[in-house]
Amino acid sequence: MPGPSPRAIVVADVHRAKLEAVVRAHCAAQVAVRRARIILLAADGVSNAEVARRVGVTADTVREWRGRWADDPRPEALRDRPRSGRPPSVAAATRATLISLACERPEDGDRRPFRDIWTQASLQTALEDATGVCLSTSEIGRILRARELRPHRVRMWLQSQDPEFRRKVDIICGYYTAPPPNTTVLCMDEKRLFAHRRRPGVRPCQPNRPCRKEFVYSRHGSSVLMATFDVATGTVFGHCNPTRTGPDLVEFMEKVAARYPGPVVVIWDNLNVHYDGKDGRWTEFNKRHNGRFTFVYTPKHASWVNQVEIWFSILERRVLRNGTFGSVDAVVDRTLGYIDHWNEQEVHPFNWTFRGTRDFRVRSDLGIHARPAHRLLAS
């Protein structure tokens, strides 16, 4: 008894051109090529059995795609339809409970086993207690990674409690983006330099082994680097001194005044020597220089607003952290030498950003002169 007649299909010229292009393409997926050939041969009147023989598939497959095209005569109909996929092995409620636990602090921080952060094993136990479901630690890890949760990792941070934090940051950002005309904006701070000597020094890396340095070191004294960072140019000016007293800082700032003859804005933190003190050091300093210095203080516990801290980080990573110094003179010479190298070869301003001022605009009510900002502080 003969079977049902194959469904007649029609391929428009524009669709035929697309299907023939798929067949000719060297980079097309073979499954797409087979489906395109089935439709082209069927449209030419070739029987299902003959199409199956030429393409290398079963007659049932030919009937399936012939019927698919008859219902929707477009090349897009030859794509795979959405599938439900394998049912999830972990119920949605269990996943939600696990994620909720991972986003909370453990409750046994003050009793046995005294855990303040989660491990996969402790999450496994807590989840079983909460839901009665015991997941493997590897499954817990997969669920957490899919949500980009890392409850076992901790990063330190310091939140400024300064009640005028926003106002002070807005003022500093204003000087960074739109300083008054003909005014130099300097970020100033001090950094302690330690003469530490390791024997042996840093050993070079080897295959499958990073560079290594001796944990034990001997101390050979310390010095203090006083430095300014020019926000507009990136130029660094520095001087090293054995101590960091008020007179020491005034002496350094006299050098800064000689280097920058025009109006100067100095941004620094709340160290005691940065204030007037009993002798009114900065009031008297400004009188000697015709009041051309403006001192701006960062919010308390927010020295990161000061751009010179970025440069100190570069100095620490490139020169100090892995260096070995047998004397104070050695670390001072290396530091001052790197300042010269920076100013000659690497000098550049920082593209400083602060997410907290996403909608920052120069504010005239803060006494900041507005002009077009070349580097808006928006991430």
CSV table of N, CA and C in Angstrom, one decimal, residues 9-112:
chain,number,residue,atom,x,y,z
A,9,ILE,N,6.3,21.7,-1.8
A,9,ILE,CA,6.9,22.9,-1.2
A,9,ILE,C,7.4,23.8,-2.4
A,10,VAL,N,7.4,25.1,-2.1
A,10,VAL,CA,7.8,26.1,-3.1
A,10,VAL,C,8.8,27.0,-2.4
A,11,VAL,N,9.9,27.2,-3.1
A,11,VAL,CA,11.0,28.1,-2.6
A,11,VAL,C,11.1,29.3,-3.5
A,12,ALA,N,10.8,30.5,-2.9
A,12,ALA,CA,10.9,31.7,-3.7
A,12,ALA,C,12.4,31.9,-4.1
A,13,ASP,N,12.5,32.7,-5.2
A,13,ASP,CA,13.9,33.0,-5.7
A,13,ASP,C,14.8,33.6,-4.7
A,14,VAL,N,14.3,34.5,-3.9
A,14,VAL,CA,15.1,35.2,-2.9
A,14,VAL,C,15.6,34.2,-1.8
A,15,HIS,N,14.7,33.2,-1.4
A,15,HIS,CA,15.0,32.2,-0.4
A,15,HIS,C,16.0,31.2,-1.0
A,16,ARG,N,15.7,30.8,-2.3
A,16,ARG,CA,16.6,29.9,-3.0
A,16,ARG,C,18.1,30.4,-3.0
A,17,ALA,N,18.2,31.7,-3.2
A,17,ALA,CA,19.6,32.3,-3.3
A,17,ALA,C,20.2,32.1,-1.9
A,18,LYS,N,19.5,32.3,-0.8
A,18,LYS,CA,20.1,32.2,0.5
A,18,LYS,C,20.4,30.8,0.8
A,19,LEU,N,19.6,29.8,0.4
A,19,LEU,CA,19.8,28.4,0.7
A,19,LEU,C,21.0,27.9,-0.1
A,20,GLU,N,21.2,28.4,-1.3
A,20,GLU,CA,22.3,28.0,-2.1
A,20,GLU,C,23.6,28.6,-1.6
A,21,ALA,N,23.5,29.8,-1.0
A,21,ALA,CA,24.7,30.4,-0.4
A,21,ALA,C,25.1,29.6,0.8
A,22,VAL,N,24.2,29.1,1.6
A,22,VAL,CA,24.5,28.2,2.7
A,22,VAL,C,25.2,26.9,2.3
A,23,VAL,N,24.7,26.3,1.2
A,23,VAL,CA,25.3,25.1,0.7
A,23,VAL,C,26.7,25.3,0.2
A,24,ARG,N,27.0,26.5,-0.4
A,24,ARG,CA,28.3,26.8,-0.9
A,24,ARG,C,29.3,27.2,0.1
A,25,ALA,N,28.8,27.7,1.2
A,25,ALA,CA,29.7,28.3,2.2
A,25,ALA,C,30.6,27.3,2.9
A,26,HIS,N,31.9,27.6,3.0
A,26,HIS,CA,32.8,26.6,3.6
A,26,HIS,C,32.8,26.6,5.1
A,27,CYS,N,32.3,27.7,5.7
A,27,CYS,CA,32.3,27.8,7.1
A,27,CYS,C,30.9,27.6,7.7
A,28,ALA,N,29.9,27.2,6.9
A,28,ALA,CA,28.6,27.0,7.4
A,28,ALA,C,28.6,25.6,8.2
A,29,ALA,N,27.7,25.6,9.2
A,29,ALA,CA,27.6,24.3,10.0
A,29,ALA,C,27.0,23.3,9.1
A,30,GLN,N,27.5,22.0,9.2
A,30,GLN,CA,27.0,20.9,8.4
A,30,GLN,C,25.5,20.7,8.6
A,31,VAL,N,25.0,20.8,9.8
A,31,VAL,CA,23.6,20.6,10.0
A,31,VAL,C,22.8,21.6,9.2
A,32,ALA,N,23.2,22.9,9.1
A,32,ALA,CA,22.5,23.9,8.3
A,32,ALA,C,22.6,23.5,6.8
A,33,VAL,N,23.8,23.0,6.3
A,33,VAL,CA,24.0,22.6,4.9
A,33,VAL,C,23.0,21.5,4.6
A,34,ARG,N,22.9,20.5,5.4
A,34,ARG,CA,22.1,19.4,5.1
A,34,ARG,C,20.6,19.8,5.0
A,35,ARG,N,20.2,20.7,5.9
A,35,ARG,CA,18.8,21.1,5.8
A,35,ARG,C,18.5,21.9,4.6
A,36,ALA,N,19.5,22.8,4.2
A,36,ALA,CA,19.3,23.6,3.0
A,36,ALA,C,19.2,22.7,1.7
A,37,ARG,N,20.1,21.6,1.7
A,37,ARG,CA,20.1,20.7,0.5
A,37,ARG,C,18.7,20.0,0.5
A,38,ILE,N,18.2,19.6,1.6
A,38,ILE,CA,16.9,18.9,1.6
A,38,ILE,C,15.8,19.7,1.0
A,39,ILE,N,15.8,21.0,1.4
A,39,ILE,CA,14.7,21.9,0.8
A,39,ILE,C,14.9,22.1,-0.6
A,40,LEU,N,16.2,22.3,-1.1
A,40,LEU,CA,16.4,22.6,-2.5
A,40,LEU,C,16.1,21.4,-3.4
A,41,LEU,N,16.5,20.2,-2.9
A,41,LEU,CA,16.2,19.0,-3.7
A,41,LEU,C,14.7,18.7,-3.7
A,42,ALA,N,14.0,18.9,-2.5
A,42,ALA,CA,12.6,18.7,-2.5
A,42,ALA,C,11.8,19.6,-3.4
A,43,ALA,N,12.3,20.9,-3.4
A,43,ALA,CA,11.6,21.9,-4.3
A,43,ALA,C,11.8,21.5,-5.8
A,44,ASP,N,12.9,20.8,-6.1
A,44,ASP,CA,13.1,20.4,-7.5
A,44,ASP,C,12.3,19.1,-7.9
A,45,GLY,N,11.5,18.6,-6.9
A,45,GLY,CA,10.7,17.5,-7.2
A,45,GLY,C,11.3,16.1,-7.0
A,46,VAL,N,12.4,16.1,-6.3
A,46,VAL,CA,13.1,14.8,-5.9
A,46,VAL,C,12.3,14.1,-4.8
A,47,SER,N,12.2,12.8,-4.9
A,47,SER,CA,11.4,12.1,-3.9
A,47,SER,C,12.1,12.1,-2.6
A,48,ASN,N,11.4,11.8,-1.5
A,48,ASN,CA,12.0,11.8,-0.2
A,48,ASN,C,13.1,10.8,-0.1
A,49,ALA,N,12.8,9.6,-0.6
A,49,ALA,CA,13.9,8.5,-0.5
A,49,ALA,C,15.1,8.9,-1.3
A,50,GLU,N,15.0,9.5,-2.4
A,50,GLU,CA,16.2,10.0,-3.2
A,50,GLU,C,16.9,11.1,-2.5
A,51,VAL,N,16.1,12.0,-1.9
A,51,VAL,CA,16.8,13.1,-1.1
A,51,VAL,C,17.5,12.6,0.1
A,52,ALA,N,16.9,11.6,0.8
A,52,ALA,CA,17.6,11.0,1.9
A,52,ALA,C,18.9,10.3,1.5
A,53,ARG,N,18.9,9.6,0.3
A,53,ARG,CA,20.1,8.9,-0.2
A,53,ARG,C,21.2,10.0,-0.5
A,54,ARG,N,20.8,11.0,-1.2
A,54,ARG,CA,21.8,12.0,-1.6
A,54,ARG,C,22.4,12.8,-0.4
A,55,VAL,N,21.6,13.1,0.5
A,55,VAL,CA,22.0,14.0,1.6
A,55,VAL,C,22.6,13.1,2.7
A,56,GLY,N,22.3,11.9,2.8
A,56,GLY,CA,22.8,11.0,3.8
A,56,GLY,C,22.0,11.0,5.1
A,57,VAL,N,20.7,11.2,5.1
A,57,VAL,CA,19.9,11.2,6.2
A,57,VAL,C,18.8,10.2,6.0
A,58,THR,N,17.9,10.0,7.0
A,58,THR,CA,16.7,9.1,6.9
A,58,THR,C,15.6,9.8,6.2
A,59,ALA,N,14.7,9.0,5.6
A,59,ALA,CA,13.5,9.6,5.0
A,59,ALA,C,12.6,10.3,6.0
A,60,ASP,N,12.6,9.9,7.2
A,60,ASP,CA,11.8,10.6,8.3
A,60,ASP,C,12.4,12.0,8.4
A,61,THR,N,13.7,12.1,8.4
A,61,THR,CA,14.3,13.5,8.5
A,61,THR,C,13.9,14.4,7.4
A,62,VAL,N,13.9,13.8,6.2
A,62,VAL,CA,13.5,14.6,5.0
A,62,VAL,C,12.0,15.0,5.1
A,63,ARG,N,11.1,14.1,5.6
A,63,ARG,CA,9.7,14.5,5.8
A,63,ARG,C,9.6,15.6,6.8
A,64,GLU,N,10.4,15.5,7.9
A,64,GLU,CA,10.2,16.5,9.0
A,64,GLU,C,10.6,17.9,8.4
A,65,TRP,N,11.7,18.0,7.7
A,65,TRP,CA,12.1,19.3,7.2
A,65,TRP,C,11.3,19.8,6.0
A,66,ARG,N,10.8,18.9,5.2
A,66,ARG,CA,9.9,19.2,4.2
A,66,ARG,C,8.6,19.8,4.8
A,67,GLY,N,8.1,19.2,5.8
A,67,GLY,CA,6.9,19.7,6.5
A,67,GLY,C,7.1,21.0,7.2
A,68,ARG,N,8.3,21.1,7.8
A,68,ARG,CA,8.6,22.4,8.5
A,68,ARG,C,8.6,23.6,7.4
A,69,TRP,N,9.2,23.3,6.3
A,69,TRP,CA,9.2,24.4,5.3
A,69,TRP,C,7.8,24.6,4.7
A,70,ALA,N,7.0,23.6,4.5
A,70,ALA,CA,5.7,23.8,4.0
A,70,ALA,C,4.9,24.7,5.0
A,71,ASP,N,5.1,24.5,6.3
A,71,ASP,CA,4.4,25.3,7.2
A,71,ASP,C,4.9,26.8,7.3
A,72,ASP,N,6.2,26.9,7.1
A,72,ASP,CA,6.8,28.2,7.2
A,72,ASP,C,7.9,28.4,6.2
A,73,PRO,N,7.6,28.8,5.0
A,73,PRO,CA,8.6,28.8,3.9
A,73,PRO,C,9.6,29.9,4.0
A,74,ARG,N,10.4,29.9,5.0
A,74,ARG,CA,11.5,30.9,5.2
A,74,ARG,C,12.7,30.1,5.7
A,75,PRO,N,13.9,30.6,5.3
A,75,PRO,CA,15.2,30.0,5.8
A,75,PRO,C,15.2,29.9,7.3
A,76,GLU,N,14.6,30.9,8.0
A,76,GLU,CA,14.7,30.9,9.4
A,76,GLU,C,14.0,29.7,10.0
A,77,ALA,N,13.0,29.1,9.3
A,77,ALA,CA,12.3,27.9,9.8
A,77,ALA,C,13.2,26.7,9.9
A,78,LEU,N,14.4,26.8,9.3
A,78,LEU,CA,15.3,25.6,9.4
A,78,LEU,C,16.2,25.6,10.6
A,79,ARG,N,16.1,26.7,11.4
A,79,ARG,CA,16.8,26.7,12.7
A,79,ARG,C,16.2,25.8,13.7
A,80,ASP,N,17.0,25.5,14.7
A,80,ASP,CA,16.5,24.7,15.8
A,80,ASP,C,15.5,25.5,16.6
A,81,ARG,N,14.5,24.9,17.0
A,81,ARG,CA,13.5,25.5,17.9
A,81,ARG,C,14.0,25.5,19.3
A,82,PRO,N,13.5,26.5,20.1
A,82,PRO,CA,13.9,26.5,21.5
A,82,PRO,C,13.5,25.2,22.2
A,83,ARG,N,14.4,24.8,23.1
A,83,ARG,CA,14.2,23.6,23.8
A,83,ARG,C,14.2,23.8,25.3
A,84,SER,N,13.4,23.1,26.0
A,84,SER,CA,13.4,23.3,27.5
A,84,SER,C,14.6,22.9,28.2
A,85,GLY,N,15.4,22.0,27.6
A,85,GLY,CA,16.7,21.5,28.2
A,85,GLY,C,16.4,20.6,29.3
A,86,ARG,N,17.5,20.1,29.9
A,86,ARG,CA,17.4,19.2,31.0
A,86,ARG,C,16.8,19.8,32.2
A,87,PRO,N,15.9,19.2,32.9
A,87,PRO,CA,15.3,19.8,34.1
A,87,PRO,C,16.4,20.1,35.1
A,88,PRO,N,16.3,21.2,35.8
A,88,PRO,CA,17.4,21.5,36.8
A,88,PRO,C,17.5,20.5,37.9
A,89,SER,N,18.7,20.2,38.2
A,89,SER,CA,18.9,19.1,39.3
A,89,SER,C,18.7,19.7,40.7
A,90,VAL,N,18.8,21.0,40.8
A,90,VAL,CA,18.6,21.7,42.1
A,90,VAL,C,17.4,22.6,42.0
A,91,ALA,N,16.4,22.4,42.9
A,91,ALA,CA,15.2,23.2,42.9
A,91,ALA,C,15.5,24.7,43.1
A,92,ALA,N,14.6,25.5,42.5
A,92,ALA,CA,14.8,26.9,42.5
A,92,ALA,C,14.8,27.4,44.0
A,93,ALA,N,13.9,26.8,44.8
A,93,ALA,CA,13.9,27.3,46.2
A,93,ALA,C,15.2,27.0,46.9
A,94,THR,N,15.8,25.8,46.6
A,94,THR,CA,17.1,25.5,47.3
A,94,THR,C,18.2,26.4,46.8
A,95,ARG,N,18.2,26.8,45.5
A,95,ARG,CA,19.2,27.7,45.1
A,95,ARG,C,19.0,29.1,45.8
A,96,ALA,N,17.7,29.5,45.9
A,96,ALA,CA,17.5,30.8,46.5
A,96,ALA,C,17.9,30.8,48.0
A,97,THR,N,17.7,29.7,48.7
A,97,THR,CA,18.1,29.6,50.1
A,97,THR,C,19.6,29.7,50.2
A,98,LEU,N,20.3,29.0,49.3
A,98,LEU,CA,21.8,29.0,49.3
A,98,LEU,C,22.3,30.4,49.0
A,99,ILE,N,21.8,31.1,48.0
A,99,ILE,CA,22.2,32.4,47.7
A,99,ILE,C,21.9,33.4,48.9
A,100,SER,N,20.8,33.2,49.5
A,100,SER,CA,20.5,34.0,50.7
A,100,SER,C,21.4,33.8,51.8
A,101,LEU,N,21.8,32.5,52.1
A,101,LEU,CA,22.8,32.2,53.1
A,101,LEU,C,24.1,32.8,52.8
A,102,ALA,N,24.5,32.7,51.5
A,102,ALA,CA,25.9,33.2,51.2
A,102,ALA,C,26.0,34.7,51.3
A,103,CYS,N,24.8,35.4,51.2
A,103,CYS,CA,24.8,36.9,51.3
A,103,CYS,C,24.6,37.4,52.7
A,104,GLU,N,24.6,36.5,53.7
A,104,GLU,CA,24.5,36.8,55.1
A,104,GLU,C,25.7,36.4,55.8
A,105,ARG,N,25.9,36.9,57.0
A,105,ARG,CA,27.0,36.5,57.9
A,105,ARG,C,26.6,35.2,58.6
A,106,PRO,N,27.6,34.3,58.8
A,106,PRO,CA,27.2,33.0,59.5
A,106,PRO,C,26.8,33.4,60.9
A,107,GLU,N,25.9,32.6,61.4
A,107,GLU,CA,25.3,32.8,62.8
A,107,GLU,C,26.1,32.2,63.9
A,108,ASP,N,27.2,31.4,63.5
A,108,ASP,CA,27.9,30.8,64.6
A,108,ASP,C,29.3,31.5,64.8
A,109,GLY,N,29.3,32.8,64.6
A,109,GLY,CA,30.6,33.5,64.7
A,109,GLY,C,31.0,33.6,66.2
A,110,ASP,N,30.1,33.5,67.1
A,110,ASP,CA,30.4,33.6,68.6
A,110,ASP,C,30.2,32.3,69.3
A,111,ARG,N,30.1,31.2,68.6
A,111,ARG,CA,30.0,29.9,69.2
A,111,ARG,C,30.7,28.9,68.2
A,112,ARG,N,30.9,27.7,68.7
A,112,ARG,CA,31.5,26.7,67.9
A,112,ARG,C,30.7,26.5,66.6
